[in-house]
Amino acid sequence: MKSKLHTTEDVPSSLEFILFEVSIRRYNRMSNEGMTSYSQDGESITFSDDDFSGFENDITDYLKEHSENPLPTIKFVDPYSFGRKY
């Protein structure tokens, strides 16, 4: 998680739910660690390569909000709209 956040600091409390969910996922597959596919008698088991893949949007949003060098914002103004009532 720290590598995805590009930090060595503790994981922020607003993202701790991700650690909890990933821990559960990893615990549930402990006896089959590293398995990518398994099939026997019609039963099939496949694990994701990235446990954090379901949380990419949350991580990206956090990084955007807490970036030290945010991208500048550009606003366009319609010069003909001044004085108009909508």
Coordinates of N, CA, C and O in Angstrom, one line a residue:
M1 N 0.8 -1.2 0.0 CA 0.0 0.0 0.0 C 0.9 1.2 0.0 O 0.6 2.2 -0.7
K2 N 1.9 1.2 0.8 CA 2.8 2.4 0.8 C 3.5 2.6 -0.5 O 3.7 3.8 -0.9
S3 N 3.8 1.6 -1.3 CA 4.4 1.8 -2.6 C 3.4 2.4 -3.6 O 3.8 3.2 -4.4
K4 N 2.2 2.0 -3.4 CA 1.1 2.6 -4.3 C 0.9 4.1 -4.0 O 0.5 4.8 -4.9
L5 N 1.1 4.5 -2.7 CA 0.9 5.8 -2.3 C 2.2 6.7 -2.5 O 2.2 7.8 -2.2
H6 N 3.3 6.0 -2.8 CA 4.6 6.6 -3.0 C 5.0 7.3 -1.7 O 5.4 8.5 -1.8
T7 N 5.0 6.6 -0.6 CA 5.4 7.2 0.7 C 6.0 6.1 1.6 O 5.8 4.9 1.3
T8 N 6.7 6.6 2.6 CA 7.2 5.7 3.6 C 6.4 6.0 4.9 O 6.7 5.3 5.9
E9 N 5.5 6.9 4.9 CA 4.7 7.2 6.1 C 3.6 6.2 6.3 O 3.4 5.3 5.5
D10 N 3.0 6.3 7.5 CA 1.9 5.3 7.7 C 0.7 5.6 6.8 O 0.5 6.7 6.2
V11 N 0.0 4.5 6.5 CA -1.2 4.6 5.6 C -2.2 5.5 6.3 O -2.5 5.3 7.5
P12 N -2.8 6.5 5.6 CA -3.8 7.4 6.2 C -5.0 6.6 6.6 O -5.4 5.6 6.0
S13 N -5.7 7.1 7.7 CA -6.8 6.4 8.2 C -8.0 6.3 7.2 O -8.8 5.4 7.3
S14 N -8.0 7.3 6.3 CA -9.1 7.3 5.3 C -9.0 6.1 4.3 O -9.9 5.8 3.6
L15 N -7.8 5.5 4.2 CA -7.5 4.4 3.3 C -7.3 3.0 4.1 O -7.0 2.0 3.4
E16 N -7.5 3.0 5.4 CA -7.2 1.8 6.1 C -8.2 0.7 5.7 O -7.9 -0.5 5.9
F17 N -9.4 1.0 5.2 CA -10.3 0.0 4.8 C -9.8 -0.8 3.7 O -10.1 -2.0 3.6
I18 N -8.9 -0.3 2.9 CA -8.3 -1.0 1.8 C -7.3 -2.1 2.4 O -7.3 -3.2 1.9
L19 N -6.6 -1.7 3.4 CA -5.7 -2.7 4.0 C -6.5 -3.8 4.6 O -6.1 -5.0 4.5
F20 N -7.6 -3.5 5.2 CA -8.5 -4.5 5.8 C -9.0 -5.5 4.8 O -8.9 -6.7 4.9
E21 N -9.5 -5.0 3.7 CA -10.1 -5.8 2.6 C -9.0 -6.7 1.9 O -9.2 -7.8 1.7
V22 N -7.8 -6.1 1.7 CA -6.8 -6.9 1.1 C -6.3 -8.0 2.0 O -6.0 -9.1 1.6
S23 N -6.2 -7.7 3.3 CA -5.8 -8.7 4.3 C -6.8 -9.9 4.3 O -6.3 -11.0 4.3
I24 N -8.1 -9.6 4.2 CA -9.1 -10.6 4.2 C -8.9 -11.5 2.9 O -8.9 -12.7 3.0
R25 N -8.7 -10.8 1.8 CA -8.5 -11.5 0.5 C -7.3 -12.5 0.6 O -7.3 -13.6 0.2
R26 N -6.2 -12.0 1.1 CA -5.0 -12.8 1.2 C -5.1 -13.9 2.2 O -4.6 -15.0 2.0
Y27 N -5.8 -13.7 3.3 CA -6.0 -14.7 4.3 C -6.9 -15.8 3.7 O -6.6 -17.0 3.9
N28 N -7.9 -15.5 3.0 CA -8.8 -16.5 2.4 C -8.2 -17.4 1.4 O -8.7 -18.5 1.2
R29 N -7.1 -17.0 0.9 CA -6.4 -17.8 -0.1 C -5.1 -18.3 0.4 O -4.2 -18.8 -0.4
M30 N -4.8 -18.3 1.7 CA -3.5 -18.6 2.2 C -3.0 -20.0 1.8 O -1.9 -20.2 1.5
S31 N -3.9 -21.0 1.8 CA -3.5 -22.4 1.5 C -3.2 -22.5 0.0 O -2.6 -23.5 -0.4
N32 N -3.7 -21.6 -0.8 CA -3.5 -21.6 -2.2 C -2.7 -20.4 -2.7 O -2.9 -20.0 -3.8
E33 N -1.8 -20.0 -1.9 CA -1.0 -18.8 -2.3 C -0.4 -18.9 -3.6 O 0.3 -19.9 -4.0
G34 N -0.5 -17.9 -4.5 CA 0.1 -17.8 -5.8 C -0.7 -18.5 -6.9 O -0.3 -18.5 -8.0
M35 N -1.8 -19.2 -6.5 CA -2.6 -19.9 -7.5 C -3.2 -18.9 -8.5 O -3.8 -17.9 -8.1
T36 N -3.1 -19.1 -9.8 CA -3.8 -18.3 -10.7 C -5.0 -19.0 -11.4 O -5.9 -18.3 -11.8
S37 N -5.0 -20.3 -11.4 CA -6.1 -21.0 -11.9 C -6.1 -22.4 -11.4 O -5.1 -23.1 -11.3
Y38 N -7.3 -22.9 -11.1 CA -7.5 -24.3 -10.7 C -8.8 -24.8 -11.1 O -9.8 -24.1 -11.0
S39 N -8.9 -26.0 -11.6 CA -10.1 -26.5 -12.1 C -10.2 -28.0 -11.8 O -9.2 -28.8 -12.1
Q40 N -11.3 -28.5 -11.2 CA -11.5 -29.9 -10.9 C -13.0 -30.2 -10.8 O -13.6 -29.5 -10.0
D41 N -13.5 -31.1 -11.5 CA -14.9 -31.6 -11.4 C -15.8 -30.4 -11.5 O -16.8 -30.3 -10.8
G42 N -15.6 -29.5 -12.5 CA -16.5 -28.4 -12.7 C -16.3 -27.2 -11.8 O -16.9 -26.2 -12.0
E43 N -15.4 -27.3 -10.8 CA -15.1 -26.2 -9.9 C -13.9 -25.5 -10.4 O -12.9 -26.1 -10.8
S44 N -13.9 -24.2 -10.5 CA -12.8 -23.4 -11.0 C -12.5 -22.3 -10.0 O -13.4 -21.6 -9.6
I45 N -11.2 -22.1 -9.7 CA -10.7 -21.1 -8.8 C -9.6 -20.3 -9.5 O -8.7 -20.9 -10.1
T46 N -9.8 -19.0 -9.5 CA -8.8 -18.1 -10.1 C -8.6 -16.9 -9.2 O -9.5 -16.4 -8.6
F47 N -7.3 -16.5 -9.0 CA -7.0 -15.4 -8.1 C -6.5 -14.3 -9.0 O -5.8 -14.5 -10.0
S48 N -6.8 -13.0 -8.6 CA -6.3 -11.9 -9.3 C -4.8 -11.7 -9.1 O -4.2 -12.1 -8.0
D49 N -4.1 -11.1 -10.0 CA -2.7 -10.8 -9.9 C -2.4 -9.7 -9.0 O -1.4 -9.6 -8.4
D50 N -3.4 -8.8 -8.8 CA -3.2 -7.6 -8.0 C -4.3 -7.4 -7.0 O -5.5 -7.2 -7.4
D51 N -4.1 -7.6 -5.8 CA -5.1 -7.5 -4.7 C -5.7 -6.1 -4.6 O -6.7 -5.9 -4.1
F52 N -4.9 -5.1 -5.1 CA -5.4 -3.7 -4.9 C -6.1 -3.2 -6.2 O -6.6 -2.1 -6.2
S53 N -6.3 -4.1 -7.1 CA -7.0 -3.7 -8.4 C -8.4 -3.1 -8.2 O -8.8 -2.2 -8.9
G54 N -9.1 -3.6 -7.3 CA -10.4 -3.1 -7.0 C -10.5 -1.7 -6.3 O -11.5 -1.1 -6.2
F55 N -9.3 -1.3 -5.9 CA -9.2 0.0 -5.1 C -8.5 1.1 -5.8 O -8.1 2.1 -5.2
E56 N -8.2 0.9 -7.1 CA -7.3 1.8 -7.9 C -8.0 3.2 -7.9 O -7.3 4.2 -7.8
N57 N -9.3 3.3 -8.1 CA -10.0 4.6 -8.1 C -9.8 5.3 -6.8 O -9.6 6.5 -6.7
D58 N -9.9 4.6 -5.7 CA -9.8 5.2 -4.3 C -8.4 5.7 -4.1 O -8.2 6.8 -3.6
I59 N -7.4 5.0 -4.5 CA -6.0 5.3 -4.4 C -5.7 6.5 -5.3 O -5.0 7.5 -4.8
T60 N -6.2 6.5 -6.5 CA -5.9 7.6 -7.4 C -6.6 8.9 -6.9 O -5.9 10.0 -7.0
D61 N -7.8 8.8 -6.4 CA -8.5 10.0 -5.9 C -7.7 10.6 -4.7 O -7.5 11.8 -4.6
Y62 N -7.2 9.7 -3.8 CA -6.4 10.2 -2.7 C -5.2 10.9 -3.1 O -4.8 11.9 -2.6
L63 N -4.5 10.3 -4.1 CA -3.2 10.9 -4.6 C -3.5 12.3 -5.3 O -2.7 13.2 -5.1
K64 N -4.6 12.4 -6.0 CA -5.0 13.7 -6.6 C -5.2 14.7 -5.5 O -4.8 15.9 -5.6
E65 N -5.9 14.3 -4.5 CA -6.3 15.3 -3.4 C -5.1 15.7 -2.6 O -5.1 16.8 -2.0
H66 N -4.1 14.8 -2.4 CA -3.0 15.1 -1.5 C -1.7 15.2 -2.2 O -0.6 15.1 -1.6
S67 N -1.7 15.6 -3.5 CA -0.5 15.8 -4.2 C 0.2 17.1 -3.8 O -0.5 18.1 -3.6
E68 N 1.5 17.1 -3.7 CA 2.2 18.3 -3.3 C 2.3 19.2 -4.5 O 2.4 20.4 -4.3
N69 N 2.3 18.7 -5.7 CA 2.4 19.5 -6.9 C 1.2 19.3 -7.8 O 1.3 18.6 -8.9
P70 N 0.0 19.8 -7.4 CA -1.1 19.6 -8.2 C -1.0 20.3 -9.6 O -0.3 21.3 -9.7
L71 N -1.7 19.7 -10.6 CA -1.7 20.4 -11.9 C -2.5 21.7 -11.8 O -3.5 21.8 -11.1
P72 N -2.1 22.7 -12.5 CA -2.8 24.0 -12.5 C -4.2 23.8 -13.1 O -4.4 23.0 -14.0
T73 N -5.1 24.6 -12.7 CA -6.5 24.6 -13.2 C -6.7 25.8 -14.2 O -6.2 26.9 -13.8
I74 N -7.2 25.5 -15.3 CA -7.5 26.6 -16.3 C -9.0 26.8 -16.3 O -9.8 25.8 -16.5
K75 N -9.4 28.0 -16.3 CA -10.8 28.4 -16.4 C -11.0 29.3 -17.6 O -10.2 30.2 -17.8
F76 N -11.9 29.0 -18.5 CA -12.2 29.8 -19.6 C -13.4 30.7 -19.3 O -14.4 30.3 -18.8
V77 N -13.3 32.0 -19.7 CA -14.3 33.0 -19.5 C -14.8 33.4 -20.9 O -14.1 33.7 -21.8
D78 N -16.2 33.4 -21.0 CA -16.8 33.9 -22.2 C -16.9 35.4 -22.1 O -17.6 35.9 -21.3
P79 N -16.1 36.2 -23.0 CA -16.1 37.6 -22.8 C -17.5 38.2 -23.2 O -17.8 39.4 -22.9
Y80 N -18.3 37.5 -23.9 CA -19.6 38.0 -24.4 C -20.7 37.7 -23.3 O -21.8 38.2 -23.5
S81 N -20.4 37.0 -22.3 CA -21.4 36.7 -21.3 C -21.5 37.8 -20.2 O -22.5 37.7 -19.4
F82 N -20.6 38.7 -20.1 CA -20.7 39.8 -19.1 C -21.9 40.6 -19.3 O -22.2 41.1 -20.4
G83 N -22.6 40.9 -18.3 CA -23.8 41.7 -18.3 C -25.1 41.0 -18.8 O -26.2 41.6 -18.7
R84 N -25.0 39.7 -19.2 CA -26.2 39.0 -19.6 C -26.8 38.4 -18.3 O -26.2 38.0 -17.4
K85 N -28.1 38.3 -18.4 CA -28.9 37.7 -17.3 C -29.4 36.4 -17.9 O -30.0 36.4 -19.0
Y86 N -29.2 35.3 -17.2 CA -29.7 34.0 -17.7 C -31.0 33.6 -17.0 O -31.3 33.6 -16.0

